[in-house]
Each structure stands twice: as C-alpha cells, then as structure tokens.
CSV table of C-alpha atoms in Angstrom, one decimal:
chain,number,residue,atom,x,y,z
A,1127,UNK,CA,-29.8,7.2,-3.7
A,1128,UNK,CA,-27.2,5.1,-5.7
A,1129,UNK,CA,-26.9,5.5,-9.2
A,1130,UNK,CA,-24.3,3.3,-11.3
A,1131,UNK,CA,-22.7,4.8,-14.2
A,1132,UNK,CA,-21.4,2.1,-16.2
A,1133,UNK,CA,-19.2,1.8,-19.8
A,1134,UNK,CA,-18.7,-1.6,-21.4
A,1135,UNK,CA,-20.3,-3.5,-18.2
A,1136,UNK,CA,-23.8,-3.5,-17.4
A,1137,UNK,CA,-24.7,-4.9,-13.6
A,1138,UNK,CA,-28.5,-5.5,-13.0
A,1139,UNK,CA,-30.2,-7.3,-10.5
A,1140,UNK,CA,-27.4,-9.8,-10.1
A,1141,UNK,CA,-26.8,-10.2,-13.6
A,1142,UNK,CA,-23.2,-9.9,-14.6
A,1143,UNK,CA,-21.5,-10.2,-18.3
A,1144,UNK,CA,-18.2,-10.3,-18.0
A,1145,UNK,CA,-16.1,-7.7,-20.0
A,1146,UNK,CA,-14.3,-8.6,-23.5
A,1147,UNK,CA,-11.0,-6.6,-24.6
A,1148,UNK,CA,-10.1,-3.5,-22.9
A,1149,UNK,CA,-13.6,-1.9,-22.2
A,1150,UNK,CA,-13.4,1.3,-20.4
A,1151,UNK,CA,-15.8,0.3,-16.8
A,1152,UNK,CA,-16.9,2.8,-14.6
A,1153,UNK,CA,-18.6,2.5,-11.2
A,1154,UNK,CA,-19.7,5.8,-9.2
A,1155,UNK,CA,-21.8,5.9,-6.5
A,1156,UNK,CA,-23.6,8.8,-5.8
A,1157,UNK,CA,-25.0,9.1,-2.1
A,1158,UNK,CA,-26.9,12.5,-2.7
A,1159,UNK,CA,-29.2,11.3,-0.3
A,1160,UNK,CA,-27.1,12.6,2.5
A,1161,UNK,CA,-26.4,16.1,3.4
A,1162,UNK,CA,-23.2,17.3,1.3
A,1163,UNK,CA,-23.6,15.0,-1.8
A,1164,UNK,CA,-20.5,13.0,-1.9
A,1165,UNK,CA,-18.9,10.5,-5.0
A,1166,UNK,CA,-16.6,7.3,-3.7
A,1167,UNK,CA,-15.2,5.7,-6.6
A,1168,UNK,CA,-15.3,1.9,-6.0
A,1169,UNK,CA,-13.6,0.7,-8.7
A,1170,UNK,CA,-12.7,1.8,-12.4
A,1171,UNK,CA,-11.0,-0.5,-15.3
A,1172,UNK,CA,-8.1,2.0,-17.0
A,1173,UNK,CA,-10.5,5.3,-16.7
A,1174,UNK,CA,-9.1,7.6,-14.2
A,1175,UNK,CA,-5.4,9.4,-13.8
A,1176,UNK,CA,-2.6,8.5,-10.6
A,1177,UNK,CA,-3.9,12.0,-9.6
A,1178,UNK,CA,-7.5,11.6,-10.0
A,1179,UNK,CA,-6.8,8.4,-8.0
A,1180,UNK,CA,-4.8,10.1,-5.5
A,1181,UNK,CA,-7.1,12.8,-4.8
A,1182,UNK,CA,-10.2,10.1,-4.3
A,1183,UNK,CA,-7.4,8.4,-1.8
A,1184,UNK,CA,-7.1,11.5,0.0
A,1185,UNK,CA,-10.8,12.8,0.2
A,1186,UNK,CA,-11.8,9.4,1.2
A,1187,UNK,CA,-8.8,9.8,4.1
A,1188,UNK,CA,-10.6,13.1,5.1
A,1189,UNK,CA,-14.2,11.8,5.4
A,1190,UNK,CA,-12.7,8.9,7.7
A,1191,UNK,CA,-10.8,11.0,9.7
A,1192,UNK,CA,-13.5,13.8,9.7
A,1193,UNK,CA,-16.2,11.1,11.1
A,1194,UNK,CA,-14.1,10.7,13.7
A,1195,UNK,CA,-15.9,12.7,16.2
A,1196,UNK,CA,-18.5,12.0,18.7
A,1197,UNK,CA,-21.1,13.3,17.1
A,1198,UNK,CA,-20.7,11.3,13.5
A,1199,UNK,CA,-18.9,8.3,14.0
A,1200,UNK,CA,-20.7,5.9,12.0
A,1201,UNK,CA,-20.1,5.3,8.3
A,1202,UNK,CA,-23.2,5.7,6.8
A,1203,UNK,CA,-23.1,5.2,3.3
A,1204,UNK,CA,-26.4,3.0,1.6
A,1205,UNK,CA,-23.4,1.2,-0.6
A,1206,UNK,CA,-23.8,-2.0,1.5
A,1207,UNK,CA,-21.2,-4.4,1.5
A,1208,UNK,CA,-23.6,-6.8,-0.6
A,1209,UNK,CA,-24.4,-4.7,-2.8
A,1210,UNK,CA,-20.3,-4.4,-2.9
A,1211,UNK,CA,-20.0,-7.7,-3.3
A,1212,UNK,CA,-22.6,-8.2,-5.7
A,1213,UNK,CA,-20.4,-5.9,-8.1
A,1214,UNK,CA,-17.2,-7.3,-7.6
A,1215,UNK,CA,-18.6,-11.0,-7.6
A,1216,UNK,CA,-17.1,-11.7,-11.4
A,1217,UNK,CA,-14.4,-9.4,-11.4
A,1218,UNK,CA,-12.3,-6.7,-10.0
A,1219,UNK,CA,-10.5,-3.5,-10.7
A,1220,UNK,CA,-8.9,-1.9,-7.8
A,1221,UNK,CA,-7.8,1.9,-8.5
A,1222,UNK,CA,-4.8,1.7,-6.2
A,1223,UNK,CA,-1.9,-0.6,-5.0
A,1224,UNK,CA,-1.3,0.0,-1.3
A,1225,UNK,CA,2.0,-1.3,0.3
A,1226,UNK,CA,1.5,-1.1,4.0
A,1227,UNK,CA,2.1,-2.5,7.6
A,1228,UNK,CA,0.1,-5.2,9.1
A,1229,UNK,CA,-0.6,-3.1,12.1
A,1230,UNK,CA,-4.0,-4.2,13.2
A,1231,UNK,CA,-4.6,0.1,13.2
A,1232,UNK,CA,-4.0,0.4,9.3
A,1233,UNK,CA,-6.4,-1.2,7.4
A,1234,UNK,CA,-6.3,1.0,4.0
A,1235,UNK,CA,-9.9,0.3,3.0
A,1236,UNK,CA,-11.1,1.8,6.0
A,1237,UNK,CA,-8.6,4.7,6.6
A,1238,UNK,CA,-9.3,5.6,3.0
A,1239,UNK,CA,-13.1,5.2,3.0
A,1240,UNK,CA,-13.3,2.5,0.7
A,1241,UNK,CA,-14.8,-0.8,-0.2
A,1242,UNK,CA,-14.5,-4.0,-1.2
A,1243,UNK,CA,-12.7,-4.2,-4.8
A,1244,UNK,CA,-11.6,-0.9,-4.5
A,1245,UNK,CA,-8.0,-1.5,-3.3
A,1246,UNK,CA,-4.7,-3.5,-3.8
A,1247,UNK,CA,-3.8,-4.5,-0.1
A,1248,UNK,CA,-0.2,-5.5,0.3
A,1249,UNK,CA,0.4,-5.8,3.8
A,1250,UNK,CA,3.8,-6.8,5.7
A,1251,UNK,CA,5.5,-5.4,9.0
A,1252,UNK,CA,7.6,-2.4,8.3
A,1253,UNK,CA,5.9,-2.2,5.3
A,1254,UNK,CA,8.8,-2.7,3.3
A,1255,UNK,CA,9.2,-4.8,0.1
A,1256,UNK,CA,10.4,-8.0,-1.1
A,1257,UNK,CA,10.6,-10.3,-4.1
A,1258,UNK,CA,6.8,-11.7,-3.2
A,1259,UNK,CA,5.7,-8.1,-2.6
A,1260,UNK,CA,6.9,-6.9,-5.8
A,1261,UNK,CA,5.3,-9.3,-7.5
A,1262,UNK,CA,2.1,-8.5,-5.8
A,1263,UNK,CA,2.7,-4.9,-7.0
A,1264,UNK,CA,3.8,-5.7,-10.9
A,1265,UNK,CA,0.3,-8.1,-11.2
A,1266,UNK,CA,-1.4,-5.1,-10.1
A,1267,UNK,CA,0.0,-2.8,-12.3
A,1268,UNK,CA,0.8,-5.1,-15.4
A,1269,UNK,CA,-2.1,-7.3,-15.5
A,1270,UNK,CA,-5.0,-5.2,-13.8
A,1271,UNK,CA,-3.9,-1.5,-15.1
A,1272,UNK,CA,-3.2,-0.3,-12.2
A,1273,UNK,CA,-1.7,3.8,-12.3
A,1274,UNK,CA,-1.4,4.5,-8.2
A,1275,UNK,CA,0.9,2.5,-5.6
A,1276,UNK,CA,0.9,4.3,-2.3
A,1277,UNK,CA,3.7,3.3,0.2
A,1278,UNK,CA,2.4,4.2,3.5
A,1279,UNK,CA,4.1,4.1,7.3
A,1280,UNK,CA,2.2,4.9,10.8
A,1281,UNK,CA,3.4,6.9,13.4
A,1282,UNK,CA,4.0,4.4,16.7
A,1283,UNK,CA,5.1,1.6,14.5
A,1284,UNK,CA,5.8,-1.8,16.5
A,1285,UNK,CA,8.2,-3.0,13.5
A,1286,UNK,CA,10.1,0.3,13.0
A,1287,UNK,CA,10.1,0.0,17.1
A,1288,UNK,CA,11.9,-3.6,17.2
A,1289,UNK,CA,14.3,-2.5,14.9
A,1290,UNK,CA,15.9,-0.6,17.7
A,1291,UNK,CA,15.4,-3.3,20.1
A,1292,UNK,CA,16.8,-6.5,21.0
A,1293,UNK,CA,15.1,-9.8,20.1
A,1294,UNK,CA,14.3,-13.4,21.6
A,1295,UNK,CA,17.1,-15.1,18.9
A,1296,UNK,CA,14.7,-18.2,18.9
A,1297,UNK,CA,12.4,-16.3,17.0
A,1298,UNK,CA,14.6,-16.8,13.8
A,1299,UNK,CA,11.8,-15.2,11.2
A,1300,UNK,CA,11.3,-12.3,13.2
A,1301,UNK,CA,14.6,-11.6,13.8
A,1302,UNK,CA,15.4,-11.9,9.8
A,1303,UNK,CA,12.3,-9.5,9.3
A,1304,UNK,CA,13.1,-6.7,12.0
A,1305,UNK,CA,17.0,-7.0,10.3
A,1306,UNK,CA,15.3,-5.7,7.2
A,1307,UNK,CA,13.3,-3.1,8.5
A,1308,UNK,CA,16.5,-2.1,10.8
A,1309,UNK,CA,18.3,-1.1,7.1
A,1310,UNK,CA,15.9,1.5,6.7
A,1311,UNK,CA,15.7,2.8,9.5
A,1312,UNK,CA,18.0,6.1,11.1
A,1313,UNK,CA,20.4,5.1,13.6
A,1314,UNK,CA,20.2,7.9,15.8
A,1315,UNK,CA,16.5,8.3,15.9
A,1316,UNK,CA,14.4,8.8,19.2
A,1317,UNK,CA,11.0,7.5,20.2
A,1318,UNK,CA,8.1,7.1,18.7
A,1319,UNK,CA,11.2,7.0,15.6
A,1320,UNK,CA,8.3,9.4,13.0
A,1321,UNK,CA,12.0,10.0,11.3
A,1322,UNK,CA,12.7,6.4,10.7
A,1323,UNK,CA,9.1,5.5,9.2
A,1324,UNK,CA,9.3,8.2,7.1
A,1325,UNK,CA,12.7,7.7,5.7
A,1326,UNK,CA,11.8,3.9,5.9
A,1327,UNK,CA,9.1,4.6,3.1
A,1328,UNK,CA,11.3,6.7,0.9
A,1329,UNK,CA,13.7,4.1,1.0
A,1330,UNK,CA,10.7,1.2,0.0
A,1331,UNK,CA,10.7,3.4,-2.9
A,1332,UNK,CA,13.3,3.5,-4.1
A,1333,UNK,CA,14.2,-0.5,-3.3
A,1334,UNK,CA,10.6,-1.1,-5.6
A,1335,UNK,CA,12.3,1.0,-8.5
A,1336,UNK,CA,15.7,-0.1,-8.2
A,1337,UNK,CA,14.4,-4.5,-8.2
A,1338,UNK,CA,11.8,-4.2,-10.3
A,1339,UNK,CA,12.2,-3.5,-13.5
A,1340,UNK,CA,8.6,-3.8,-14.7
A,1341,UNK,CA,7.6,-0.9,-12.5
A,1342,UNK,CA,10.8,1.0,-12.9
A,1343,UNK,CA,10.4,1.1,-16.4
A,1344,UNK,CA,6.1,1.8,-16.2
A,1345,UNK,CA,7.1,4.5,-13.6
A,1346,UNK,CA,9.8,6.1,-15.9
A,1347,UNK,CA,7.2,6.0,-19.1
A,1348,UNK,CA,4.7,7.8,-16.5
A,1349,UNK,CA,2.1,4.7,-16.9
A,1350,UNK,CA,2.5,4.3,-12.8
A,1351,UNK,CA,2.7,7.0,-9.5
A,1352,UNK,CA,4.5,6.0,-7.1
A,1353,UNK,CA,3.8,7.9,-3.6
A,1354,UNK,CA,4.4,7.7,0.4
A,1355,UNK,CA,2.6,8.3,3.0
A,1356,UNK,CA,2.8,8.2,6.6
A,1357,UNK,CA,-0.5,7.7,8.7
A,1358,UNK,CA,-1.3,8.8,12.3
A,1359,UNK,CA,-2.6,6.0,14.9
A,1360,UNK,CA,-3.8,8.6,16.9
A,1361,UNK,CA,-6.0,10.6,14.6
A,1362,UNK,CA,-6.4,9.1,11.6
A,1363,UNK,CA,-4.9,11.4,9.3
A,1364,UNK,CA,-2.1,10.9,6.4
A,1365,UNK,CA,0.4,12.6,5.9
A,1366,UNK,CA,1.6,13.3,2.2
A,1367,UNK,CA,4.1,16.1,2.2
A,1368,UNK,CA,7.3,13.6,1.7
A,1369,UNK,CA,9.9,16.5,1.3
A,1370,UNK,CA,12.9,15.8,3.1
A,1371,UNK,CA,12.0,12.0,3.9
C-alpha cells in the first residue's frame, strides 16, 4: 500500500500543479504491505534536517546491503519507477547532494535505496571536485534547498589506483585528471590504497569549503552538512566513521 502525504502539492492521477513560493512538499511512501513496515523518503522541498536526511541515507544503505543475500535479492518495493516518474514529471527536490566516483559499482541511488528525484548525482573519477562540480553542488544547495552533500570513496578504486601508476602520455585528459586525484592521495600507501580514498575525501572537503564560498559560508551558518563516506565494492556497505581520515 502507498499512501502520499503531501503539503502545498497535491499529485492525483497524473495531475500536477506546480508549487508557488516556498510551500513546504512532502512525499512518503509507506510500503506497509510488506513484512517490517518500512518509509523511503523520495523527495522533500525544505522539510527535513542534514540528520534526518542522513539517517534516511544510511537506513536506505542498510536495506540495500541487507538484500544482498541469496535469499532476498530483489528490490521489491510497489513504488514503480512510473509511478516515480509520474511524481517527479514537473518538478524535483532531491534531499541530498552526492559527490562521487564514476565507478560503474557506485551508483548512489541504488546503494542508498532510492529513486528517481530523490538524489543530486555528481559523479567524476576520484570523486574529487572542480570549478564545474562546485557549481553543480552550490545550484543544489542555493537554488533547490538542499541541507546534505555526502562525499563518498569506494574501496578498490581504479582512479585512486592510477594515481600510483604510470600512464600512456597520449592520453593527455587522463593524465591531467589522475594528476589531480594523485594530490590527494598518501604517498606511501599500499594496495587496495583504503588510506588514500579516505584521506582523498577529507581532502574533497575541505577543497569544496576552501573554493567555494557559497557553501563555505551556508556550511558555517549550519544551513548545509557536509559528510564523507567511503563505500565497499565488495559488500555494499558505507562506511561513515571519518575519524582520523
């Protein structure tokens, strides 16, 4: 059973008006029909905290990597992607901004257990940010109210990898990206290099607040959360303990 709690937007049947001002919007889905009634939030206009968004980021981590097993490893959920779609045709508001790699084995709406117009999707090898990236990051937070940007590594990571390799020099892009990913990276790191892509995402974080000033000075007045995070290719867990990165 899905029910739809809505505050300022009402979505029936197809029929969308769109949303004047700053109305609060609200969209819960409720799948009580399954055993162990669970709540996804799929997307929420300037209602919920960085925590409250966190800890949906994180439960929704723990039903993906829970499913995980032989016995349940389907996603069963009755929120189709139409009926995603269907929400989400006029408008969007994502809860979260996620910087992350392009690594074909992190896709955050999955590894997260969300849908489509739930997330913020910023995706570059080495995860790590530049002047289009922040950008990317300061329209979600400044123009769409974001509160949440999650920088997240992986474990076995091909970028953090190359950085302690040598390249083909014809390859004159990839060698200009790996040579940015090698700056944040520990020199005397061993394979599969878990210390460099965890410092590598402190150090994202602190480039975002030190050349942007838009979310340096949103993340100082406490209207954005900054976090990292560091996923696991081979179980799909995360990480979020980021003492000592």
């Amino acid at each position: 059973m899905i029910k739809l709690a809505v505050t300022g937007c009402i979505l029936l049947a197809g029929i969308f008006n769109s949303c004047k001002g700053h109305a609060k919007t609200e969209v819960f889905i409720d799948t009580t029909h399954r055993e162990g009634a669970e709540t996804v939030l799929v997307h929420s206009e300037h209602a919920s905290t960085a925590d409250e968004v966190l800890a949906t980021l994180k439960a929704g981590n723990n039903r993906f990597s829970t499913k995980l097993t032989p016995g349940n490893i389907a996603h069963d959920s009755s929120y189709t992607y139409f009926d995603q779609i269907a929400h989400t045709r006029n408008e969007q508001h994502p809860v979260a901004c996620i910087l992350t790699c392009m690594d074909s084995r992190v896709p955050p709406e999955i590894i997260f257990d969300q849908g489509i117009g739930s997330l913020f999707s910023v995706r570059v090898a080495g995860n790590i940010e530049d002047p289009d990236v922040l950008g990317s990051m300061e329209y979600a937070v400044a123009e769409k109210g974001v509160k949440l940007i999650v920088v997240m590594g992986h474990r076995n990571c091909g970028a953090i990898s190359a950085a302690f390799a040598e390249l083909d020099p014809e390859n004159k892009e990839l060698v200009s990206l790996v040579g940015a990913v090698k700056k944040d990276v520990l020199a005397n790191d061993k394979p599969p290099y878990d210390a460099s892509a965890k410092h590598n995402v402190k150090v994202t974080i602190d480039n975002i607040l030190a050349n942007s000033k838009t979310l340096r000075d949103k993340h100082a007045n406490g209207e954005v959360v900054i976090v990292g995070a560091l996923y696991d290719v081979t179980n799909g867990t995360i990480d979020w303990n980021t003492t000592n990165w």
